Amino acid sequence: MTTTSSTSGRRSPRVPIVVTIIVLAALVIGFFIFASLYTDYAWFAQLGFQQVLTTRWIAGTLMFLAGFLGMAIPVFLSIGLAFRYRPVYAKLNSQLDRYQQVIEPLRRAVMIGIPVVLGIFAGLSTSGRWSMVLEYFNRTPFGKTDPQFGLDIGFYVFELPFWRSIVAYSSAVVLIAGLAALAACYLYGALRFGGREVRISRAARIQLAVTAALYIALQAVSLWLDQYAALTKSNSLITGAQYTEVNAVIPGREIMAGIAAIVAILFIVTAVIGRWRISIVGTGLLLVAAIVIGGIYPWIVQRLQVKPSERTYESAYIERNIKATRDAYGVSDVKEQNYDATTEASSGALAQDAQTTANIRLIDPKIVSDTFSQLQQYRQYYQFPDELDVDRYDVKGETEDTVIAVRDIDLDGLSSAANTQYNRAFVYTHGYGVTAAFGNQRASDGKPVFLESGIPSNGALGDFQQRVYFGETSPAYSIVGAPKDSKDVELDYPSGSDDDNGGNATTTYSGDGGPSVGNFFNRLVYAAKFQSEQVLLSDAVNKDSQILYDRDPITRVQKVAPYLTVDSDAYPAIVDHRIQWVVDGYTTSDAYPYSQSQSLSDSIAGSESSAYRTDQVNYIRNSVKATVDAYTGKVTLYAWDTKDPVLKTWEKIFPTSVKSVSSMSAELLDHVRYPTDLFKVQRSILGTYHVTNANSFYSGDDAWNTPQEPTTTGSTDTDASAADTSTTTNALGAQTTTTASKANLQDPYYLTMKVPGQETAYNLYTTYIPQQSAGANNRNVLTGYLAADSDAGGAGKGKKASGYGKLTLLTMPKTDNIPGPAQVQNLFNSDTTVSQELNILKRGNSTVKQGNLLTLPVGGGFLYVQPVYVQSTSSGSYPLLQKVLVAFGDKIAFEDTLDEALNSLFGGDSGAAAGDSDASGSGSDSGSSGSGSSDSGSDSGSGSTGGSTGSGTTDNDALQQALSDANDALQDRQQAYADNDLVAAAEADKRLQEAIEAATAAEDGS
């Protein structure tokens, strides 16, 4: 007695401790969940998009409840009916008796627990389908019908996925409920097995037979819907139903649906009369029919009828696929025109293309990031992106193609002493200003010619709000804002005039960019969200404080418009005296009948599309243009494609979230461009679907590919993150090693140019070569040239330019052999004179970077232009544009400036002046002075404040003489080695080294 009492006394205090721990844990978890929901609402409400969030919450909650109840109730009823109508006096074997003894004490918990658990899983599964359900109830007709059933395209995009999901969910519910009933019937003796005999009670027979009838009936509906799904199925030849599907599979599914419906009726008969034989025989016949009608017959038709004459049988269905694909990808109106390009570079050939020639971009946005950083970064806590953006601006009445970048914040650049939690949250809160350079100009020393530079920025872009609180590399969160009479704590920019702040100007954020953290409750929930005590305890937080987070422009647009696929690149534009990030949004679908399906990510990454990707699409529209204010974070969505039925559907769901194009300012429209990601998808499609003849399409005799990036030789792969190391050997045996992405198709480029037969406009273009398998005999000749008019401005406020989005496809005669990018790159690399000069530039501590190879349809043919950059391998160096390569036909030229190269290429006079025609002058550069920062020289990491003035000017005569001496020494050395004269070789080596040192000194302007 004593021992028992003592043991009981020791255990009893543990019960409340365990309960307390569980309750506290539940409260903590509940608080974190609440904090997440509360902060989400605060973020959306601050932006004015709370309806988007609440609609998602309500729809998701209702979907969860529907999924939960739809699963839990039938399973509960199925188990309950089996238990209620169990045979009371059934004689059970000893094993079942033991099972009942174990389960009976837990019966109520099991009967409720199993349906609840299954319901939770079903609810979680269905809650993610909220968008599909909302699209169904707000669907918009496409106004076009499919060629097989004559149904509106909207049926396939909005209705068919909904009904197939309903049937699939219902089938799962009925199947699980049937299995639960079967288990209960067996456990309680309603279903018994004895030898070859199966005994079943009347109640169990009715329940199981009705359940089976429901399941078979649902399969009948599923088979009926499957015939429509055949129109979006990807086949080896095309996407969509082909001859065998139309003439064997689809009729077979209709027959199978009818047989399944009859079998469902037979199970009802079994429930009534108690004979299982007829329903079992019917089920067997259904399975046999499925094998014969659904498998063997289509195989016979395909193998014996279609295959021997496939092109004849499939011709009509290929035509369906071509038409649907061109419609779904928005390329049905592409203007095709023959371009009989010449390869003869005659004098004055560019006279008719003077405007295009003057706008040829020499500044490669993929190379000059380091140059921008060294000349314009100023402090280690700023950064420019690895790849800059291309835009156009009006400068003194002329539209200039511009390479532009935001000077964003980089907290990783802080020293270890400055990299404190306080500084990261309260001091280093924003980037500052933009830097922009003329795309078609270079200074005499190879630096860019800046039209906007310095900190604060000044130049041709006028006055604008320069602080960048919302950028691509903004911190995870910053706490900003304070009363007017408080001391500024945010570092604004290095000014060199404020001694109290170490030469830095300070500021206090005055915009409305984030939720308030001015009260204790908000501080508490945000401290929980970011798991930071700084939010809760720091004395820098005050009644006017705001917290800024989710600051990347793409992230902000994606959150407020979850129905959009957002472009991978947001670009900055100076619009109405503010820095605005412009983001393109797409509506997509994978359910457009007969349209060819492809992987969206693979098309954008520039790799071969894979059928196994999960992001397959066969319909896309650039339906929304969005802007994000870099100072306030305000997101504005504009309905760009007002005819898109998918966007119209979502406008019904979120009626206040998207504005009309009419509210776009004229200045914003001037900076809207045709999106690169959409263009990549369309060029991938047009590589095959420029062919509109079914027989030619089947033969594949005129299929095209986008060429590989010519400056590298890495192979294409579906893994865009992987890399290849490629080695190029020039004519003199020198090797250049480059690491390149495997997803390495040549990027499209923006250029202001004149497409033949059209006016000069801001265009996005790409080239095509023949589609062929890898091999030594591949022909890298031009077959096509696709350009998209990217100029949306000029028509005034709220009006798109009439030519915007117009696609033009230049096709080469099949008998022509116009060199493609790879052939031209090979001409450059294998030319002896070019190789000698490149080798001289590579000698010593320098590397050569060949920039983007541009292709321009000018002079009656195609002109290739490639800038050549030289960069020292020493610390703090940056690429400088030193040479330009050009080609026309099989002729090439290699000069210091594009203007000189063109004149050399076209018989001494090209007939037009290039943008760098003044680069050989004194090097004056009014746009690159870098004024606006009084301590501009104080940052050792910035290199220089300006672009290319003063001491940076290259002594051209000295450099040319040094290069000539180096070339002579190199030839003498080669001859000495050939003659086995080691003394002469050593003497030549010495002269070569002296010449390289002289060239380096001349290049540095010393």
mmCIF file of N, CA, C and O in Angstrom, residues 790-832:
data_model
loop_
_atom_site.group_PDB
_atom_site.id
_atom_site.type_symbol
_atom_site.label_atom_id
_atom_site.label_comp_id
_atom_site.label_asym_id
_atom_site.label_seq_id
_atom_site.Cartn_x
_atom_site.Cartn_y
_atom_site.Cartn_z
ATOM 1 N N SER A 790 9.927 47.347 -80.461
ATOM 2 C CA SER A 790 9.849 47.484 -79.002
ATOM 3 C C SER A 790 9.547 48.898 -78.552
ATOM 4 O O SER A 790 9.674 49.200 -77.365
ATOM 5 N N ASP A 791 9.181 49.759 -79.455
ATOM 6 C CA ASP A 791 8.949 51.165 -79.125
ATOM 7 C C ASP A 791 7.460 51.401 -78.901
ATOM 8 O O ASP A 791 6.683 51.432 -79.840
ATOM 9 N N ALA A 792 7.066 51.561 -77.619
ATOM 10 C CA ALA A 792 5.646 51.747 -77.301
ATOM 11 C C ALA A 792 5.272 53.210 -77.164
ATOM 12 O O ALA A 792 4.093 53.540 -77.039
ATOM 13 N N GLY A 793 6.247 54.106 -77.118
ATOM 14 C CA GLY A 793 5.968 55.517 -76.854
ATOM 15 C C GLY A 793 5.787 56.344 -78.111
ATOM 16 O O GLY A 793 5.831 55.841 -79.239
ATOM 17 N N GLY A 794 5.568 57.618 -77.872
ATOM 18 C CA GLY A 794 5.450 58.567 -78.970
ATOM 19 C C GLY A 794 4.045 58.943 -79.341
ATOM 20 O O GLY A 794 3.817 59.923 -80.057
ATOM 21 N N ALA A 795 3.058 58.188 -78.858
ATOM 22 C CA ALA A 795 1.666 58.464 -79.230
ATOM 23 C C ALA A 795 0.945 59.280 -78.169
ATOM 24 O O ALA A 795 -0.233 59.613 -78.336
ATOM 25 N N GLY A 796 1.602 59.595 -77.057
ATOM 26 C CA GLY A 796 0.969 60.393 -76.010
ATOM 27 C C GLY A 796 0.508 59.560 -74.835
ATOM 28 O O GLY A 796 0.636 58.331 -74.807
ATOM 29 N N LYS A 797 -0.055 60.226 -73.835
ATOM 30 C CA LYS A 797 -0.490 59.575 -72.600
ATOM 31 C C LYS A 797 -1.539 58.503 -72.878
ATOM 32 O O LYS A 797 -2.531 58.733 -73.546
ATOM 33 N N GLY A 798 -1.295 57.321 -72.342
ATOM 34 C CA GLY A 798 -2.282 56.248 -72.408
ATOM 35 C C GLY A 798 -2.474 55.615 -73.762
ATOM 36 O O GLY A 798 -3.426 54.853 -73.960
ATOM 37 N N LYS A 799 -1.554 55.885 -74.717
ATOM 38 C CA LYS A 799 -1.721 55.330 -76.060
ATOM 39 C C LYS A 799 -0.460 54.581 -76.474
ATOM 40 O O LYS A 799 0.635 55.147 -76.478
ATOM 41 N N LYS A 800 -0.627 53.334 -76.827
ATOM 42 C CA LYS A 800 0.492 52.552 -77.334
ATOM 43 C C LYS A 800 0.784 52.942 -78.782
ATOM 44 O O LYS A 800 -0.133 53.196 -79.562
ATOM 45 N N ALA A 801 2.047 52.984 -79.130
ATOM 46 C CA ALA A 801 2.424 53.237 -80.517
ATOM 47 C C ALA A 801 1.851 52.140 -81.410
ATOM 48 O O ALA A 801 1.809 50.961 -81.034
ATOM 49 N N SER A 802 1.425 52.525 -82.571
ATOM 50 C CA SER A 802 0.731 51.578 -83.457
ATOM 51 C C SER A 802 1.627 50.429 -83.897
ATOM 52 O O SER A 802 1.147 49.331 -84.166
ATOM 53 N N GLY A 803 2.935 50.672 -83.954
ATOM 54 C CA GLY A 803 3.826 49.620 -84.426
ATOM 55 C C GLY A 803 4.336 48.700 -83.345
ATOM 56 O O GLY A 803 4.980 47.692 -83.645
ATOM 57 N N TYR A 804 4.051 49.030 -82.074
ATOM 58 C CA TYR A 804 4.612 48.232 -80.982
ATOM 59 C C TYR A 804 4.188 46.759 -81.082
ATOM 60 O O TYR A 804 3.019 46.446 -81.319
ATOM 61 N N GLY A 805 5.152 45.871 -80.881
ATOM 62 C CA GLY A 805 4.863 44.437 -80.877
ATOM 63 C C GLY A 805 4.827 43.794 -82.244
ATOM 64 O O GLY A 805 4.645 42.576 -82.351
ATOM 65 N N LYS A 806 5.020 44.579 -83.292
ATOM 66 C CA LYS A 806 4.995 44.029 -84.641
ATOM 67 C C LYS A 806 6.221 43.142 -84.843
ATOM 68 O O LYS A 806 7.356 43.563 -84.650
ATOM 69 N N LEU A 807 5.989 41.906 -85.254
ATOM 70 C CA LEU A 807 7.073 40.957 -85.496
ATOM 71 C C LEU A 807 7.368 40.885 -86.987
ATOM 72 O O LEU A 807 6.450 40.723 -87.803
ATOM 73 N N THR A 808 8.638 41.018 -87.320
ATOM 74 C CA THR A 808 9.068 40.922 -88.711
ATOM 75 C C THR A 808 10.103 39.809 -88.825
ATOM 76 O O THR A 808 11.073 39.780 -88.068
ATOM 77 N N LEU A 809 9.888 38.908 -89.770
ATOM 78 C CA LEU A 809 10.797 37.790 -89.965
ATOM 79 C C LEU A 809 11.394 37.881 -91.363
ATOM 80 O O LEU A 809 10.701 37.709 -92.368
ATOM 81 N N LEU A 810 12.702 38.178 -91.413
ATOM 82 C CA LEU A 810 13.418 38.188 -92.683
ATOM 83 C C LEU A 810 13.895 36.768 -92.969
ATOM 84 O O LEU A 810 14.545 36.137 -92.127
ATOM 85 N N THR A 811 13.570 36.247 -94.135
ATOM 86 C CA THR A 811 13.989 34.894 -94.508
ATOM 87 C C THR A 811 14.986 34.982 -95.656
ATOM 88 O O THR A 811 14.792 35.743 -96.609
ATOM 89 N N MET A 812 16.061 34.199 -95.561
ATOM 90 C CA MET A 812 17.098 34.197 -96.589
ATOM 91 C C MET A 812 16.750 33.180 -97.677
ATOM 92 O O MET A 812 16.205 32.103 -97.371
ATOM 93 N N PRO A 813 17.058 33.470 -98.897
ATOM 94 C CA PRO A 813 16.889 32.447 -99.944
ATOM 95 C C PRO A 813 17.692 31.197 -99.600
ATOM 96 O O PRO A 813 18.806 31.276 -99.085
ATOM 97 N N LYS A 814 17.119 30.038 -99.868
ATOM 98 C CA LYS A 814 17.761 28.779 -99.472
ATOM 99 C C LYS A 814 19.075 28.544 -100.202
ATOM 100 O O LYS A 814 19.903 27.732 -99.765
ATOM 101 N N THR A 815 19.279 29.248 -101.311
ATOM 102 C CA THR A 815 20.530 29.074 -102.065
ATOM 103 C C THR A 815 21.636 29.998 -101.561
ATOM 104 O O THR A 815 22.783 29.861 -101.973
ATOM 105 N N ASP A 816 21.295 30.951 -100.676
ATOM 106 C CA ASP A 816 22.308 31.882 -100.177
ATOM 107 C C ASP A 816 23.110 31.250 -99.051
ATOM 108 O O ASP A 816 22.626 30.373 -98.319
ATOM 109 N N ASN A 817 24.336 31.705 -98.904
ATOM 110 C CA ASN A 817 25.200 31.249 -97.821
ATOM 111 C C ASN A 817 25.699 32.468 -97.044
ATOM 112 O O ASN A 817 26.880 32.821 -97.108
ATOM 113 N N ILE A 818 24.781 33.103 -96.346
ATOM 114 C CA ILE A 818 25.139 34.262 -95.525
ATOM 115 C C ILE A 818 25.784 33.736 -94.241
ATOM 116 O O ILE A 818 25.170 32.917 -93.535
ATOM 117 N N PRO A 819 27.000 34.154 -93.924
ATOM 118 C CA PRO A 819 27.658 33.631 -92.714
ATOM 119 C C PRO A 819 26.820 33.888 -91.466
ATOM 120 O O PRO A 819 26.276 34.978 -91.273
ATOM 121 N N GLY A 820 26.729 32.844 -90.621
ATOM 122 C CA GLY A 820 26.060 32.985 -89.338
ATOM 123 C C GLY A 820 27.027 33.471 -88.271
ATOM 124 O O GLY A 820 28.233 33.619 -88.515
ATOM 125 N N PRO A 821 26.522 33.734 -87.058
ATOM 126 C CA PRO A 821 27.385 34.268 -85.993
ATOM 127 C C PRO A 821 28.621 33.413 -85.720
ATOM 128 O O PRO A 821 29.722 33.947 -85.526
ATOM 129 N N ALA A 822 28.471 32.093 -85.696
ATOM 130 C CA ALA A 822 29.628 31.243 -85.399
ATOM 131 C C ALA A 822 30.670 31.330 -86.507
ATOM 132 O O ALA A 822 31.880 31.330 -86.239
ATOM 133 N N GLN A 823 30.222 31.389 -87.768
ATOM 134 C CA GLN A 823 31.165 31.520 -88.880
ATOM 135 C C GLN A 823 31.925 32.836 -88.796
ATOM 136 O O GLN A 823 33.138 32.881 -89.003
ATOM 137 N N VAL A 824 31.197 33.902 -88.467
ATOM 138 C CA VAL A 824 31.841 35.212 -88.375
ATOM 139 C C VAL A 824 32.837 35.237 -87.224
ATOM 140 O O VAL A 824 33.949 35.763 -87.347
ATOM 141 N N GLN A 825 32.431 34.649 -86.079
ATOM 142 C CA GLN A 825 33.351 34.593 -84.954
ATOM 143 C C GLN A 825 34.609 33.804 -85.320
ATOM 144 O O GLN A 825 35.722 34.169 -84.922
ATOM 145 N N ASN A 826 34.431 32.763 -86.092
ATOM 146 C CA ASN A 826 35.585 31.987 -86.538
ATOM 147 C C ASN A 826 36.476 32.797 -87.471
ATOM 148 O O ASN A 826 37.712 32.697 -87.422
ATOM 149 N N LEU A 827 35.858 33.623 -88.343
ATOM 150 C CA LEU A 827 36.642 34.506 -89.202
ATOM 151 C C LEU A 827 37.505 35.452 -88.366
ATOM 152 O O LEU A 827 38.678 35.673 -88.656
ATOM 153 N N PHE A 828 36.883 36.007 -87.318
ATOM 154 C CA PHE A 828 37.621 36.919 -86.451
ATOM 155 C C PHE A 828 38.797 36.201 -85.779
ATOM 156 O O PHE A 828 39.924 36.699 -85.758
ATOM 157 N N ASN A 829 38.496 35.031 -85.212
ATOM 158 C CA ASN A 829 39.503 34.342 -84.407
ATOM 159 C C ASN A 829 40.637 33.756 -85.245
ATOM 160 O O ASN A 829 41.748 33.584 -84.752
ATOM 161 N N SER A 830 40.340 33.411 -86.508
ATOM 162 C CA SER A 830 41.344 32.746 -87.334
ATOM 163 C C SER A 830 42.125 33.704 -88.221
ATOM 164 O O SER A 830 43.108 33.296 -88.844
ATOM 165 N N ASP A 831 41.718 34.955 -88.290
ATOM 166 C CA ASP A 831 42.446 35.904 -89.111
ATOM 167 C C ASP A 831 43.813 36.193 -88.497
ATOM 168 O O ASP A 831 43.924 36.526 -87.317
ATOM 169 N N THR A 832 44.870 36.095 -89.306
ATOM 170 C CA THR A 832 46.226 36.233 -88.792
ATOM 171 C C THR A 832 46.490 37.617 -88.225
ATOM 172 O O THR A 832 47.043 37.771 -87.123
#
